[in-house]
Amino acid sequence: TCHPAPFYTNRRKNNVGTQLLHDTNRHFDTPQLNRVWESPPYLHDGRCWTLEEIWTQHNPDDLHGQTNDMTKEQLNDLIEYLKTF
């Protein structure tokens, strides 16, 4: 719902649980996903250098997509899918 086609963004701010103690806001712009794999770093503060880090290190409550129950293979498939945009 946050990344609908054709631009793969809803152009809204969302709380995806990635705020840190120094952040004054919990809601961040939803980035477009076209060619996202070419533009690290990721998240609002650039703390992730790979797409995998977004979900394996910074999504404990599944607010940034329901990925906690994914196998490593499923997560790799998601990342490969993102590379098709």
Short mmCIF file of C-alpha atoms in Angstrom, two decimals:
data_model
loop_
_atom_site.label_atom_id
_atom_site.label_comp_id
_atom_site.label_asym_id
_atom_site.label_seq_id
_atom_site.Cartn_x
_atom_site.Cartn_y
_atom_site.Cartn_z
CA THR A 1 0.00 0.00 0.00
CA CYS A 2 2.97 2.34 0.46
CA HIS A 3 4.60 1.67 -2.90
CA PRO A 4 1.86 1.40 -5.57
CA ALA A 5 2.67 1.44 -9.29
CA PRO A 6 3.54 3.22 -11.49
CA PHE A 7 5.93 5.29 -9.35
CA TYR A 8 6.07 2.82 -6.47
CA THR A 9 5.36 5.45 -3.82
CA ASN A 10 2.19 6.77 -2.24
CA ARG A 11 3.80 10.21 -1.83
CA ARG A 12 2.88 10.22 1.86
CA LYS A 13 4.75 10.16 5.12
CA ASN A 14 4.55 6.94 7.12
CA ASN A 15 5.77 5.60 10.42
CA VAL A 16 7.77 2.49 9.57
CA GLY A 17 9.47 2.18 12.94
CA THR A 18 12.90 3.43 11.86
CA GLN A 19 13.07 6.58 13.98
CA LEU A 20 15.99 6.98 16.36
CA LEU A 21 16.19 8.83 19.68
CA HIS A 22 17.37 12.09 18.06
CA ASP A 23 14.62 12.10 15.40
CA THR A 24 11.91 14.66 16.07
CA ASN A 25 9.43 12.97 13.75
CA ARG A 26 8.27 9.36 13.39
CA HIS A 27 6.87 9.79 9.89
CA PHE A 28 9.13 9.83 6.85
CA ASP A 29 8.56 10.29 3.12
CA THR A 30 7.84 7.07 1.27
CA PRO A 31 10.58 6.79 -1.36
CA GLN A 32 9.89 5.60 -4.88
CA LEU A 33 11.23 2.15 -5.67
CA ASN A 34 12.23 2.65 -9.30
CA ARG A 35 15.93 1.80 -9.47
CA VAL A 36 16.11 1.88 -5.67
CA TRP A 37 18.79 -0.80 -5.75
CA GLU A 38 21.15 1.74 -7.38
CA SER A 39 20.89 4.37 -4.67
CA PRO A 40 22.25 3.36 -1.29
CA PRO A 41 22.37 4.34 1.48
CA TYR A 42 18.81 3.63 2.59
CA LEU A 43 16.33 4.80 5.23
CA HIS A 44 15.81 8.43 6.18
CA ASP A 45 19.24 8.74 7.78
CA GLY A 46 21.28 6.55 5.43
CA ARG A 47 22.12 3.90 8.02
CA CYS A 48 21.57 0.93 5.65
CA TRP A 49 24.02 0.17 2.87
CA THR A 50 22.07 -2.80 1.52
CA LEU A 51 18.39 -3.45 0.95
CA GLU A 52 18.65 -6.55 3.12
CA GLU A 53 19.66 -4.47 6.15
CA ILE A 54 16.38 -2.58 6.00
CA TRP A 55 14.44 -5.71 6.91
CA THR A 56 16.96 -7.80 8.84
CA GLN A 57 18.24 -5.08 11.17
CA HIS A 58 15.67 -2.27 11.24
CA ASN A 59 12.20 -3.84 11.06
CA PRO A 60 11.66 -5.54 14.42
CA ASP A 61 7.91 -4.87 14.56
CA ASP A 62 7.10 -5.50 10.87
CA LEU A 63 6.14 -1.84 10.39
CA HIS A 64 8.32 -1.64 7.28
CA GLY A 65 6.71 -4.58 5.54
CA GLN A 66 5.87 -7.96 6.99
CA THR A 67 9.27 -9.56 6.59
CA ASN A 68 10.11 -11.06 9.97
CA ASP A 69 8.62 -14.44 9.07
CA MET A 70 10.35 -14.57 5.69
CA THR A 71 13.04 -17.13 5.07
CA LYS A 72 16.42 -15.98 3.77
CA GLU A 73 15.40 -17.26 0.34
CA GLN A 74 12.13 -15.29 0.40
CA LEU A 75 13.94 -12.11 1.43
CA ASN A 76 16.46 -12.64 -1.38
CA ASP A 77 13.53 -13.07 -3.79
CA LEU A 78 12.04 -9.78 -2.59
CA ILE A 79 15.34 -8.00 -3.17
CA GLU A 80 15.70 -9.52 -6.63
CA TYR A 81 12.12 -8.43 -7.40
CA LEU A 82 12.98 -4.85 -6.42
CA LYS A 83 15.81 -4.95 -8.91
CA THR A 84 13.26 -5.35 -11.73
CA PHE A 85 11.84 -1.84 -11.25
#
